[in-house]
Coordinates of C-alpha atoms in Angstrom, one line a residue:
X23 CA -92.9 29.9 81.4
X24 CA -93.8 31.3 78.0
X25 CA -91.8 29.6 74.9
X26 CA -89.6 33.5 74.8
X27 CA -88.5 33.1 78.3
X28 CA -87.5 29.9 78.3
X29 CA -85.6 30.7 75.0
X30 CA -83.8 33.7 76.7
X31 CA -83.4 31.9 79.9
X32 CA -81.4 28.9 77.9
X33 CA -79.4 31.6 75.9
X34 CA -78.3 33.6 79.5
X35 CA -77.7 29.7 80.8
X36 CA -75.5 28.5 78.1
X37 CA -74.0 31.7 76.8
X38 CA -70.3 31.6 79.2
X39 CA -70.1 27.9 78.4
X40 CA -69.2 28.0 74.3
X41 CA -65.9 26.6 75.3
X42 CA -67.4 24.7 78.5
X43 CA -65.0 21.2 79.3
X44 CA -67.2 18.4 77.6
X45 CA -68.3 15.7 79.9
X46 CA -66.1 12.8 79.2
X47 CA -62.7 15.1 79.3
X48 CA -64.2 16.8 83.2
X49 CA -63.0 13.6 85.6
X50 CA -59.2 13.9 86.3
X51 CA -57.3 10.2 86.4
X52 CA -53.9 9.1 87.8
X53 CA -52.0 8.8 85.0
X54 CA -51.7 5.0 85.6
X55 CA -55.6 5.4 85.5
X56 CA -55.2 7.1 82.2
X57 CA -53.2 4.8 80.3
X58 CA -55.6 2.0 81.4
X59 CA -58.6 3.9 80.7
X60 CA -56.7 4.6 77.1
X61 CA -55.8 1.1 76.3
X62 CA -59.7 0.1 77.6
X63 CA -61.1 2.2 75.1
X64 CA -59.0 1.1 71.9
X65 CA -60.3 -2.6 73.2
X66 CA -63.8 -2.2 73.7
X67 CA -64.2 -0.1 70.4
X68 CA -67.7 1.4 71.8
X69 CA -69.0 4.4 69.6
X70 CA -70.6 6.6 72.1
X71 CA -68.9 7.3 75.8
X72 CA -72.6 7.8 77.3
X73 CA -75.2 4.9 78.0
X74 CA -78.0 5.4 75.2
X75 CA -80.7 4.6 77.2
X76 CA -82.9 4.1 74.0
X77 CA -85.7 1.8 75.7
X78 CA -85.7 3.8 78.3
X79 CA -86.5 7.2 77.6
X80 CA -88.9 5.5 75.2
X81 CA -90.7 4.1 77.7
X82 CA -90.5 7.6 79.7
X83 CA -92.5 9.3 77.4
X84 CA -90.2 10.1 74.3
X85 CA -90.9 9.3 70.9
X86 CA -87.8 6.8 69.3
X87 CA -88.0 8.4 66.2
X88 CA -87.1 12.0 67.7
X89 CA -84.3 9.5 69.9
X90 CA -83.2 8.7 66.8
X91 CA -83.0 11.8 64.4
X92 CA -81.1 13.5 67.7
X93 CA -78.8 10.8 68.0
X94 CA -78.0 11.2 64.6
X95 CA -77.0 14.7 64.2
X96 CA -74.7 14.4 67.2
X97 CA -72.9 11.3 65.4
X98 CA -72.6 13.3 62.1
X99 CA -71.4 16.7 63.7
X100 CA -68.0 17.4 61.9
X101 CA -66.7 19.3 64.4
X102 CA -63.9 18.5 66.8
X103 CA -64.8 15.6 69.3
X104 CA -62.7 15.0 72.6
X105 CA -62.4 11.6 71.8
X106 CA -62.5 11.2 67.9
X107 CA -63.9 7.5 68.8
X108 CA -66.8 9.0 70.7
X109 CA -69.3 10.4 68.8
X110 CA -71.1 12.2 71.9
X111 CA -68.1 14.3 72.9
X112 CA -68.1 17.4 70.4
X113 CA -66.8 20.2 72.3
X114 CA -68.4 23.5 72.6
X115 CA -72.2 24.3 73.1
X116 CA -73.2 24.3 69.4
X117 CA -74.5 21.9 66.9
X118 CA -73.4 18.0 67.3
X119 CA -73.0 18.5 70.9
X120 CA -75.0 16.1 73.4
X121 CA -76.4 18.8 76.0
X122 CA -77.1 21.3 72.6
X123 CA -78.7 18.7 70.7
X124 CA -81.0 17.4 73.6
X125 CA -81.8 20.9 74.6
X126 CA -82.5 21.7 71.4
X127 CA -85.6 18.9 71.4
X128 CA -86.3 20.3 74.8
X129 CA -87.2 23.3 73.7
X130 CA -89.7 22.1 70.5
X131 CA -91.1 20.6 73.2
X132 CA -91.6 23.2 75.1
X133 CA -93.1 25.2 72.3
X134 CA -95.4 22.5 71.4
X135 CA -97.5 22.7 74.4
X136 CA -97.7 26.1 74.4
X137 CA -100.8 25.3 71.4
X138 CA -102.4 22.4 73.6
X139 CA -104.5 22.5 76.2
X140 CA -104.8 20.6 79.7
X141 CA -103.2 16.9 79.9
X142 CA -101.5 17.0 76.3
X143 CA -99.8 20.5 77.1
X144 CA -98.8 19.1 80.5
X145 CA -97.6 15.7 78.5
X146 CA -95.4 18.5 76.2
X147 CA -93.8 19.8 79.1
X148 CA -92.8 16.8 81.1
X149 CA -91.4 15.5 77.7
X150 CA -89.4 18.8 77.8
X151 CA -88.3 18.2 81.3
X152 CA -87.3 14.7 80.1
X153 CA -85.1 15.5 76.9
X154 CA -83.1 18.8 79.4
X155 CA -82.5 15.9 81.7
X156 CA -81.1 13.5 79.5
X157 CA -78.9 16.9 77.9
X158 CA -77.5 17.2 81.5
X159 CA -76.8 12.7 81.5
X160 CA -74.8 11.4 83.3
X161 CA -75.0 14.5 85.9
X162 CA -71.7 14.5 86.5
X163 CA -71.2 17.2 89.1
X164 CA -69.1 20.0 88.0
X165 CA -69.8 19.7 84.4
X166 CA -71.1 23.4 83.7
X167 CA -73.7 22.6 80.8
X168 CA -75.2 19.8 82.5
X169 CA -76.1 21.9 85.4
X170 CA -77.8 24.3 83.2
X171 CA -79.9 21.8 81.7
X172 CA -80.4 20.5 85.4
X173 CA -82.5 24.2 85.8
X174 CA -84.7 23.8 82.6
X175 CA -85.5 20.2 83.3
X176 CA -86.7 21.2 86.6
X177 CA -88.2 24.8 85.1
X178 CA -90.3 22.4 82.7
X179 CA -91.5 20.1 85.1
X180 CA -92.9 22.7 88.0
X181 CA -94.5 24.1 84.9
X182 CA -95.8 20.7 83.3
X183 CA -97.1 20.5 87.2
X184 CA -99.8 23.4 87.1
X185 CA -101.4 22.3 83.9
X186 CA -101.9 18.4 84.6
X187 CA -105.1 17.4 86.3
X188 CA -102.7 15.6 89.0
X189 CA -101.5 17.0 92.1
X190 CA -97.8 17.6 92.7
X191 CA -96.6 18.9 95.5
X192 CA -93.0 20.0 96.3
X193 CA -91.5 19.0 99.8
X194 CA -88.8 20.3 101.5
X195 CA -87.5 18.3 104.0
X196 CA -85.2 19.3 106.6
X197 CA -82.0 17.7 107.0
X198 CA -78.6 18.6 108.8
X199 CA -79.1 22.1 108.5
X200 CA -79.8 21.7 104.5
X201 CA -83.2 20.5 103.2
X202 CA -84.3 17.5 101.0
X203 CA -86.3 18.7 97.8
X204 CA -89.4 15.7 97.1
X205 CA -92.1 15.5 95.0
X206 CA -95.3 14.0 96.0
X207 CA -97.8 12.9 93.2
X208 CA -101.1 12.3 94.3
X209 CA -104.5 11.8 92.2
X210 CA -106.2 13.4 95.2
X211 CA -106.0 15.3 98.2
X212 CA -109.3 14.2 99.4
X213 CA -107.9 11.0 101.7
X214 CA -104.8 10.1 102.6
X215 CA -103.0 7.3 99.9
X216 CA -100.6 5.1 99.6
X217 CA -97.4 6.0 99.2
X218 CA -94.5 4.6 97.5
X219 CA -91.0 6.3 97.4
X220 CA -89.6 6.3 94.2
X221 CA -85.4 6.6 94.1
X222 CA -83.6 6.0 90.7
X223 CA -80.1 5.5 89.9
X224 CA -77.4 7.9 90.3
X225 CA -77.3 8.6 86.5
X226 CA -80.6 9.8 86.3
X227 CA -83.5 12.6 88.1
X228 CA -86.4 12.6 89.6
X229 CA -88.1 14.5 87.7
X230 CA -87.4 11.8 85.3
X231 CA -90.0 9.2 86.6
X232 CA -93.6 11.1 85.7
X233 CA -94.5 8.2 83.2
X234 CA -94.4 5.9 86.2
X235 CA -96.9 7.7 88.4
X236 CA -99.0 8.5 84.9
X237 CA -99.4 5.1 83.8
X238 CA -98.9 3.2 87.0
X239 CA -99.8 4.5 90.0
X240 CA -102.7 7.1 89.3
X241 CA -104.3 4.2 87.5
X242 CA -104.5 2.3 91.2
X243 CA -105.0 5.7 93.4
X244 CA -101.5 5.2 95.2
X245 CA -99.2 8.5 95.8
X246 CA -95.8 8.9 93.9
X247 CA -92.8 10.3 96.3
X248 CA -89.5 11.2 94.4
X249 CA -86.4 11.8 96.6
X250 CA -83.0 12.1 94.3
X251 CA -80.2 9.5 95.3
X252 CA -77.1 11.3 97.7
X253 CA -74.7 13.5 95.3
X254 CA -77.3 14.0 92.4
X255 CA -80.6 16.2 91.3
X256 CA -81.1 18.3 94.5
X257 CA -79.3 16.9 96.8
X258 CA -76.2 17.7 95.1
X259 CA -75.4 18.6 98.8
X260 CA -74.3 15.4 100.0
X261 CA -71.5 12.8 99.1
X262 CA -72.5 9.4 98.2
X263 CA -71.5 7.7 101.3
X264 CA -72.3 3.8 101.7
X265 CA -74.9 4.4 103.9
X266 CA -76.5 4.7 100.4
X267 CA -80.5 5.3 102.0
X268 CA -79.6 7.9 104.6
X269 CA -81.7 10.8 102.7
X270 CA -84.7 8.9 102.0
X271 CA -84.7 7.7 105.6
X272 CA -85.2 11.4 106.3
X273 CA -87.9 11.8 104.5
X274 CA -89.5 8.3 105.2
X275 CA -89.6 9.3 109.0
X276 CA -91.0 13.0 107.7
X277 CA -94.1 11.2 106.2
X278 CA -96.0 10.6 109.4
X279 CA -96.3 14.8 109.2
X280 CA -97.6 14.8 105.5
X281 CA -101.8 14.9 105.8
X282 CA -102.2 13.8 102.1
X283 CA -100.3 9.9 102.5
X284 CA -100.7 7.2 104.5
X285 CA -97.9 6.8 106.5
X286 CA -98.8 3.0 107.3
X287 CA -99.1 1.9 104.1
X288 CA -95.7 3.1 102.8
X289 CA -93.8 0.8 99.5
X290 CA -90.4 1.3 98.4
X291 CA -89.0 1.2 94.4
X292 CA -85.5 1.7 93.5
X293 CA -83.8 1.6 90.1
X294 CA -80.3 0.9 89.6
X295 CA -78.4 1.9 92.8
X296 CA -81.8 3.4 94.6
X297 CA -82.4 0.2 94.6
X298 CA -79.6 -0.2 97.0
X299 CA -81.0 2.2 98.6
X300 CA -84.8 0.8 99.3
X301 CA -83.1 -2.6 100.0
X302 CA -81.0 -1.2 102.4
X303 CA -83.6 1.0 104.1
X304 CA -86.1 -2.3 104.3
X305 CA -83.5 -3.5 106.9
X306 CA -83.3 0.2 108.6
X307 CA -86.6 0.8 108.8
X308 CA -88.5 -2.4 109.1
X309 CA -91.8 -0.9 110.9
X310 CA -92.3 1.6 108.8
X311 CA -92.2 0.0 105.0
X312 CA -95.2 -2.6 104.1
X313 CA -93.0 -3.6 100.8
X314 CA -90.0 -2.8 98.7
X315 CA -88.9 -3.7 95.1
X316 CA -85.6 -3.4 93.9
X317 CA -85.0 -3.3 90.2
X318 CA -81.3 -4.2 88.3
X319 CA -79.9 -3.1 91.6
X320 CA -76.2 -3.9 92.7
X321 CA -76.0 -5.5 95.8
X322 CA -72.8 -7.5 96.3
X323 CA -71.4 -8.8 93.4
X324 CA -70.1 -6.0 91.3
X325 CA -69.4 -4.2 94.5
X326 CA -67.4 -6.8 95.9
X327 CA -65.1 -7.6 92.7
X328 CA -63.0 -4.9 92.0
X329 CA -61.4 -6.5 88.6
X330 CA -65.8 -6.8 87.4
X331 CA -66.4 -2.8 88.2
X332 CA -62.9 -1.9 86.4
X333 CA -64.2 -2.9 83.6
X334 CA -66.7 -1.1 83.1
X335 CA -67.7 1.3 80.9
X336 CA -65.9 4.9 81.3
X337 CA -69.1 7.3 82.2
X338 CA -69.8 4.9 84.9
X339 CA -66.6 5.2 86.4
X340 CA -66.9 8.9 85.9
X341 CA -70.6 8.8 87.4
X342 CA -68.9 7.1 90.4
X343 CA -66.0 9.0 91.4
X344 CA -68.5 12.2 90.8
X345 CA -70.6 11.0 93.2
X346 CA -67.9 9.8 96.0
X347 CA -66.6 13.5 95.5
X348 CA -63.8 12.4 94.4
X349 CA -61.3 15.5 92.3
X350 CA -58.4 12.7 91.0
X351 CA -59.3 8.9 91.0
X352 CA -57.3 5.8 91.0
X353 CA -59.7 3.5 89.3
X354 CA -57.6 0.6 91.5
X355 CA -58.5 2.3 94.7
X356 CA -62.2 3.7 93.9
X357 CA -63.0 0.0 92.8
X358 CA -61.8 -1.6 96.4
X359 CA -63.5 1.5 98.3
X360 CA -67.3 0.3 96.5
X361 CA -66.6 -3.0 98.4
X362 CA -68.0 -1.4 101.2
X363 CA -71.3 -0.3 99.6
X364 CA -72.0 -3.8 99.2
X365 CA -75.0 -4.6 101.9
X366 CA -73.8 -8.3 102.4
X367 CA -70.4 -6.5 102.9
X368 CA -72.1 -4.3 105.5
X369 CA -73.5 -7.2 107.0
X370 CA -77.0 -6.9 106.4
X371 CA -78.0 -9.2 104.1
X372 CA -76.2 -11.5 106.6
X373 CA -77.5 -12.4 110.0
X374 CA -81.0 -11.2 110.4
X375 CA -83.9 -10.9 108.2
X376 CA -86.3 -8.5 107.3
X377 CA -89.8 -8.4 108.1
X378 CA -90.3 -6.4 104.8
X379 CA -91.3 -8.7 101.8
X380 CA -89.1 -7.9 98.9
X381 CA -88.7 -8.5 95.1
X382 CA -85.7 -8.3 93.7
X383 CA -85.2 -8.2 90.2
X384 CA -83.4 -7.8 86.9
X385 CA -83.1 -8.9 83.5
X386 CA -81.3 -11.8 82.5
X387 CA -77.9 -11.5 82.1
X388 CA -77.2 -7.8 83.6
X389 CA -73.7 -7.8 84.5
X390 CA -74.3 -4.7 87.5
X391 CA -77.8 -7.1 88.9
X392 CA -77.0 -10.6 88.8
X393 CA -79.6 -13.4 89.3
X394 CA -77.5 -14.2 92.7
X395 CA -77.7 -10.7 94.0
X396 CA -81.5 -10.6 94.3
X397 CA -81.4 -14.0 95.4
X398 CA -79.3 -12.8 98.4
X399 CA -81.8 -10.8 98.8
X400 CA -84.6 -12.6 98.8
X401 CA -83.1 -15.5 101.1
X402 CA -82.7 -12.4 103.8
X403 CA -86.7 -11.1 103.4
X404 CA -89.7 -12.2 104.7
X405 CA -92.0 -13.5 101.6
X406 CA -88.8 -12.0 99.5
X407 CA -88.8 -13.4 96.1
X408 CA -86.0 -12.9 93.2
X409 CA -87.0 -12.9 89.7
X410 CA -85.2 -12.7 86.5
X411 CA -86.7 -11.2 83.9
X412 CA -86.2 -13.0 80.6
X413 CA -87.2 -10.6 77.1
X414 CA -87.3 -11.1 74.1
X415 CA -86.6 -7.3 73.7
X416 CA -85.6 -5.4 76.4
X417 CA -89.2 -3.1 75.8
X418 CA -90.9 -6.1 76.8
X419 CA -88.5 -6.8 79.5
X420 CA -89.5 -3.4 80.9
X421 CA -93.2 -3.4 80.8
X422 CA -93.1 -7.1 82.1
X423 CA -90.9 -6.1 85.4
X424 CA -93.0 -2.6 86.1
X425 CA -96.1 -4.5 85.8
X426 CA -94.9 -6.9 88.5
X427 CA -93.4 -4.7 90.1
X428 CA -96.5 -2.5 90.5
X429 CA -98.7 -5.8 91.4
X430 CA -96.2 -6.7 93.9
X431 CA -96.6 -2.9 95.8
X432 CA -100.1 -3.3 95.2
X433 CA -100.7 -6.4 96.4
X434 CA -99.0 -5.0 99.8
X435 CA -100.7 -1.6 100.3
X436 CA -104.0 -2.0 98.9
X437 CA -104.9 -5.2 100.8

């Protein structure tokens, strides 16, 4: 897509949404809710309603000092915010506001690679993809700008996708009468590879997770398969129901018809609540998975405690009740429903193990992935082993649990 398309094609996006709800006002409370939520805020004193995932989209590819300089003119906007307290909620699409800002840096991007040649213009435009997907963060689903940004991030990438040297293919999976959109990565089509299905959290794309095949798997010749969780990405389709691993079961019994994988030799790696997901589907699908890691996943505990999940922060309660489909929430009620997404709950990390060896992990001291929930997990696995990942800085604590994590997978496919 040349640099004056996409320019046009973000103008026709955004242009009906000047006075477009801004995220954090979009989720409709009880007004019980709303007076808890209220007092909540005034207590905690946080200065941004979103996550800033910092560290993260670092390590995806971003460079912190752009992080920092957009971060910056959202904070100094001086126009009107929702929430005077949080700096990320200017209304309107113009300067200061979240999805406007992080498009904005999208689009330099964009234009960047359009000089550049080969892997660095590719680079350019998964970066782009990256910063219209973190405009569109959380994903909540009927906020208007974040599903514009939703069609540039995923513009960007099928673009970023014909100039790399890597093959991506798109999948389309059938499922109840709707289809499943994946992406396979693959460093060649020549024999089939391993495979391991990637599913991240239910804040987040997966168009977000090139650096991982990059840097990790291409390195080792294993295939990269990206399915979105239930309720975000594309397959927006379906509610988030408990049986959190129901979509990528779909596609994990599609596989076997996919020439370019080895449907034997098949890992599974979930972040955040795909890691749910993958834990869950180890259990479901014990024949067909060699090995499974599951990273800051909640399993039980936060799932389980209803007076732990109320308090926390805001977008994740939003991100939740988006995601259970929910119009007007009772945060008492949504937090005793999530009891039964827990999988000890569900009463499979109860009676019978799983031939699949897992690794669980998270770092030390995450209050969503306790060190007790991935020992639950472990105890129920075959060769299953809970770690705790102790950094210095949380950078280190990322490269330290993907680099086991990758060993783990590889250890298990390769051999």
């Amino acid at each position: 897509m040349s640099e004056e398309v996409s320019k046009n094609l973000s103008e026709t996006l955004f242009a009906n949404h000047k006075q477009a709800k801004e995220t954090s006002a979009l989720t409709q409370y009880m007004p019980s809710s709303n007076s808890y939520l209220d007092e909540k805020r005034e207590q905690e004193g946080y200065k941004w309603y979103r996550n800033l995932r910092r560290m993260q989209w670092a390590w995806q590819g971003l460079d912190p000092i752009e992080i920092e300089a957009v971060l910056a003119k959202i904070a100094a906007s001086p126009h009107s915010r929702t929430q005077d307290q949080w700096l990320d909620t200017v209304m309107g699409y113009h300067s200061g506001n979240w999805t406007y800002e992080w498009t904005k840096l999208g689009m330099l991007h964009q234009k960047r690679s359009g000089t550049l040649n080969g892997e660095e213009a590719a680079d350019e435009l998964f970066n782009a993809s990256l910063c219209f997907s973190i405009a569109g963060y959380p994903h909540l689903k009927n906020d208007n700008l974040a599903t514009q940004a939703q069609v540039l991030a995923s513009n960007a990438y099928t673009e970023a996708t014909k100039k790399t040297k890597y093959i991506v293919k798109r999948l389309e999976i059938p499922y109840q009468k709707k289809r499943i959109v994946a992406h396979l990565h693959l460093t060649s089509t020549e024999k089939p590879q391993p495979v391991v299905m990637v599913s991240a959290g239910l804040d987040s794309l997966q168009t977000d997770l090139w650096t991982l095949f990059r840097d990790h798997f291409a390195k080792r010749n294993i295939a990269m398969l990206t399915v979105d969780m239930p309720s975000i990405g594309h397959n927006t389709h379906w509610n988030l129901t408990e049986d959190t691993s129901v979509l990528h079961q779909a596609v994990l019994n599609e596989l076997y018809s996919i020439p370019w994988v080895d449907h034997h030799r098949v890992g599974l790696i979930g972040f955040r609540f795909g890691g749910n997901a993958m834990v869950r589907l180890s259990f479901m699908e014990q024949e067909k998975v060699k090995a499974c890691v599951s990273l800051g996943a909640p399993i039980h505990d936060v799932l389980s405690s209803p007076e732990k999940l109320k308090k926390m922060p805001k977008m994740y309660l939003d991100v939740l009740a988006s995601r259970l489909g929910k119009s007007a929430v009772d945060i008492h009620s949504l937090s005793s429903q999530l009891m039964a997404w827990s999988l000890k709950v569900q009463g499979i990390l109860s009676s019978r193990k799983t031939r699949v060896p897992i690794l669980a992990m998270s770092l030390e001291g995450d209050p969503v992935s306790p060190y007790s929930d991935n020992q639950l997990v472990a105890l129920f696995s075959d060769y299953g082993k809970a770690k705790k990942i102790s950094a210095k800085t949380i950078t280190q604590g990322y490269e330290q649990s993907l680099d086991l994590a990758i060993k783990w997978l590889e250890d298990e496919l390769i051999r």
